[in-house]
């Protein structure tokens, strides 16, 4: 074992904080433990720590401070960075509808062009580009659309809306996750505009304030007598009331610094449920020469102490796992005139462009693209030797382009500057991770549930095919077809045990019997009700996933032939959809699986429409179908279980929950049978939004889940609650819960 090259330590009050920039983990040590670590490093005996203090050694290993000798961290950094930047599952498109603006801020680097507006030809070419992106990339799972400028809302109704109308339905039809955001000064926001934005999936606005009212109005004004601060603040609040995330960027210079605290008072009146949609980010304007870090950090703390989510330096910085958009292969900025760029932090002069958008929607890149994405990456020697390389990522690709063949450091080779980034990251994370008053009680509560609750029980309801056989099959064949049905069940058992030879023997026997029977078309289709799921399961077990889905879809269509007379088959169809989700998850089609799961749950629980092959009842009423109710719990808890399993951190979990349980927390008229599931989603949403959670509500939910007749399925729900409530990392909380209930 050896120590990582990316360990950094610094004092904080009476403790020593350790940070590993590769694992992105912090540890807080008593000084005596730090001395022990330092001694082991100095004597080159780090492995001996396991004999001196095993728990401490395990913590160092678990958090990446001590690693295996054969690990090449730099090679791993390059691998992760390349995977991030070459990810074909995501495309980021930035559009500048205009380079005109209704303000002229002194620090703005852009050249504003009056009357510049995207014409119909460029609009059509942009739509053609999106068509090529979504049709030409079968791996695409996430499409991000950003609006920039100029002021993108100037021509919102003439340019932005037509683009949305042409682009959004195609993305939605493909089941691709969609995110859209505007970078705007916020002056033109109105309710009509927000209604359109919500219709087309816009979830974020980034709006800039240049200090408090007086200073802001000197920089951003409509006329000499009309400032913009109050209008913009009111528009931000309007966005919050509409449930849209409003990211407020506060630009800071020495002149604006000392009145920033007053901004807090202008937002103190927003509702608690609106606060979760608001965040503040703090940036020194690029012309500011004085180091304002200490002063700004104090102000950021005041914002945080008032319950506002804040980002400053450490949490803003790009990293190998979250690189700058311009570093990514699958990203482009389309200017109003069809010029193509990669970076929005420089001007949009034609001489700076990196490509051109052709009429057919193809982008013709110039040699800057090759240099940016490939030729200059990991070529700067000081970066390769730097302890914060995984965090800083050597700056962005724009820095690389501007320093070809010369050594550089985005922190001017200043160790204190680098350390300040790490410290701010620590303080930001510490603020978000401070244990809430309920946590210790609820943790003990969740870890002391009688494990017998989770023993698997047999479901009480088992609908048979008897009534269907009696009605659809000739009396002379009922016994034979019943025997075949039982043989299919036997075959299924063999497949579950991976006994393929036995399952093949059983299927061969079934085929032989069928060949000897003179069945009519209806009777053959009756047998397919039980036969197709077994055949689909066999293909699933063999890894032939597309064939498994094809057979499952055939089963759904076959069920529709009999469903008018045999309503119980609706539950059979739901089970087939559940099987499709399982196959998709095994294929790695996580987004598609969670989207389909969301559709099924919303259909069964709230009567919403479902877009899938076959006939699905409008405004479906589940009250009298106990078997389908059981399936709701099966699907719901399986989705929770899968998300906990595949999520590496809370951020990933949040994204998956938004896919799987969209619109469920706010659904009206929830049946009592599903109240506990909706309450679970509400509690999880509160965790995700870092809200204070009433311990009593958690206890009520826990007791409701334990008293439920479906409690044997609730293990994933308790596990998920513990992961969110726990005081350690996402992965550590997961491991702790599993260890207790193993």
PDB file of N, CA, C and O in Angstrom, residues 1-6 22 64 66-77:
ATOM      1  N   UNK A   1       0.839  -1.195   0.000  1.00  0.00           N
ATOM      2  CA  UNK A   1       0.000   0.000   0.000  1.00  0.00           C
ATOM      3  C   UNK A   1       0.879   1.251   0.000  1.00  0.00           C
ATOM      4  O   UNK A   1       2.008   1.233   0.484  1.00  0.00           O
ATOM      5  N   UNK A   2       0.340   2.343  -0.515  1.00  0.00           N
ATOM      6  CA  UNK A   2       1.076   3.605  -0.587  1.00  0.00           C
ATOM      7  C   UNK A   2       0.099   4.755  -0.372  1.00  0.00           C
ATOM      8  O   UNK A   2      -1.122   4.583  -0.461  1.00  0.00           O
ATOM      9  N   UNK A   3       0.649   5.928  -0.095  1.00  0.00           N
ATOM     10  CA  UNK A   3      -0.214   7.095   0.057  1.00  0.00           C
ATOM     11  C   UNK A   3      -0.536   7.680  -1.314  1.00  0.00           C
ATOM     12  O   UNK A   3       0.267   7.612  -2.244  1.00  0.00           O
ATOM     13  N   UNK A   4      -1.719   8.251  -1.410  1.00  0.00           N
ATOM     14  CA  UNK A   4      -2.135   8.896  -2.652  1.00  0.00           C
ATOM     15  C   UNK A   4      -1.302  10.147  -2.911  1.00  0.00           C
ATOM     16  O   UNK A   4      -0.840  10.814  -1.977  1.00  0.00           O
ATOM     17  N   UNK A   5      -1.125  10.468  -4.180  1.00  0.00           N
ATOM     18  CA  UNK A   5      -0.424  11.703  -4.553  1.00  0.00           C
ATOM     19  C   UNK A   5      -1.294  12.936  -4.355  1.00  0.00           C
ATOM     20  O   UNK A   5      -0.822  14.058  -4.533  1.00  0.00           O
ATOM     21  N   UNK A   6      -2.562  12.734  -3.998  1.00  0.00           N
ATOM     22  CA  UNK A   6      -3.509  13.848  -4.005  1.00  0.00           C
ATOM     23  C   UNK A   6      -4.074  14.129  -2.613  1.00  0.00           C
ATOM     24  O   UNK A   6      -5.206  14.571  -2.465  1.00  0.00           O
ATOM     25  N   UNK A  22      -8.656  13.215  -5.488  1.00  0.00           N
ATOM     26  CA  UNK A  22      -9.055  12.189  -6.449  1.00  0.00           C
ATOM     27  C   UNK A  22     -10.379  11.542  -6.036  1.00  0.00           C
ATOM     28  O   UNK A  22     -11.302  11.407  -6.833  1.00  0.00           O
ATOM     29  N   UNK A  64      -9.550   6.933   0.173  1.00  0.00           N
ATOM     30  CA  UNK A  64      -8.606   7.148  -0.917  1.00  0.00           C
ATOM     31  C   UNK A  64      -7.283   7.769  -0.529  1.00  0.00           C
ATOM     32  O   UNK A  64      -6.479   8.097  -1.407  1.00  0.00           O
ATOM     33  N   UNK A  66      -4.949   6.215   1.264  1.00  0.00           N
ATOM     34  CA  UNK A  66      -3.992   5.114   1.121  1.00  0.00           C
ATOM     35  C   UNK A  66      -4.540   4.169   0.061  1.00  0.00           C
ATOM     36  O   UNK A  66      -5.711   3.783   0.114  1.00  0.00           O
ATOM     37  N   UNK A  67      -3.700   3.808  -0.905  1.00  0.00           N
ATOM     38  CA  UNK A  67      -4.169   3.044  -2.061  1.00  0.00           C
ATOM     39  C   UNK A  67      -3.230   1.874  -2.341  1.00  0.00           C
ATOM     40  O   UNK A  67      -2.118   1.808  -1.811  1.00  0.00           O
ATOM     41  N   UNK A  68      -3.676   0.969  -3.195  1.00  0.00           N
ATOM     42  CA  UNK A  68      -2.842  -0.170  -3.584  1.00  0.00           C
ATOM     43  C   UNK A  68      -1.616   0.308  -4.356  1.00  0.00           C
ATOM     44  O   UNK A  68      -1.678   1.289  -5.115  1.00  0.00           O
ATOM     45  N   UNK A  69      -0.527  -0.415  -4.203  1.00  0.00           N
ATOM     46  CA  UNK A  69       0.732  -0.030  -4.854  1.00  0.00           C
ATOM     47  C   UNK A  69       0.619   0.020  -6.371  1.00  0.00           C
ATOM     48  O   UNK A  69       1.263   0.830  -7.032  1.00  0.00           O
ATOM     49  N   UNK A  70      -0.204  -0.865  -6.935  1.00  0.00           N
ATOM     50  CA  UNK A  70      -0.260  -0.951  -8.394  1.00  0.00           C
ATOM     51  C   UNK A  70      -1.158   0.110  -9.031  1.00  0.00           C
ATOM     52  O   UNK A  70      -1.219   0.223 -10.260  1.00  0.00           O
ATOM     53  N   UNK A  71      -1.848   0.891  -8.226  1.00  0.00           N
ATOM     54  CA  UNK A  71      -2.744   1.908  -8.777  1.00  0.00           C
ATOM     55  C   UNK A  71      -1.938   3.055  -9.387  1.00  0.00           C
ATOM     56  O   UNK A  71      -1.082   3.651  -8.733  1.00  0.00           O
ATOM     57  N   UNK A  72      -2.212   3.352 -10.650  1.00  0.00           N
ATOM     58  CA  UNK A  72      -1.612   4.499 -11.335  1.00  0.00           C
ATOM     59  C   UNK A  72      -2.657   5.611 -11.344  1.00  0.00           C
ATOM     60  O   UNK A  72      -3.543   5.650 -12.198  1.00  0.00           O
ATOM     61  N   UNK A  73      -2.559   6.501 -10.372  1.00  0.00           N
ATOM     62  CA  UNK A  73      -3.602   7.517 -10.203  1.00  0.00           C
ATOM     63  C   UNK A  73      -3.698   8.450 -11.404  1.00  0.00           C
ATOM     64  O   UNK A  73      -4.800   8.826 -11.819  1.00  0.00           O
ATOM     65  N   UNK A  74      -2.571   8.831 -11.964  1.00  0.00           N
ATOM     66  CA  UNK A  74      -2.605   9.742 -13.102  1.00  0.00           C
ATOM     67  C   UNK A  74      -3.295   9.092 -14.294  1.00  0.00           C
ATOM     68  O   UNK A  74      -4.092   9.737 -14.996  1.00  0.00           O
ATOM     69  N   UNK A  75      -3.017   7.816 -14.504  1.00  0.00           N
ATOM     70  CA  UNK A  75      -3.690   7.102 -15.597  1.00  0.00           C
ATOM     71  C   UNK A  75      -5.195   7.032 -15.345  1.00  0.00           C
ATOM     72  O   UNK A  75      -5.999   7.167 -16.282  1.00  0.00           O
ATOM     73  N   UNK A  76      -5.576   6.827 -14.082  1.00  0.00           N
ATOM     74  CA  UNK A  76      -6.999   6.788 -13.742  1.00  0.00           C
ATOM     75  C   UNK A  76      -7.651   8.150 -13.955  1.00  0.00           C
ATOM     76  O   UNK A  76      -8.789   8.248 -14.418  1.00  0.00           O
ATOM     77  N   UNK A  77      -6.932   9.209 -13.602  1.00  0.00           N
ATOM     78  CA  UNK A  77      -7.453  10.563 -13.815  1.00  0.00           C
ATOM     79  C   UNK A  77      -7.714  10.802 -15.298  1.00  0.00           C
ATOM     80  O   UNK A  77      -8.767  11.319 -15.691  1.00  0.00           O
TER      81      UNK A  77
END
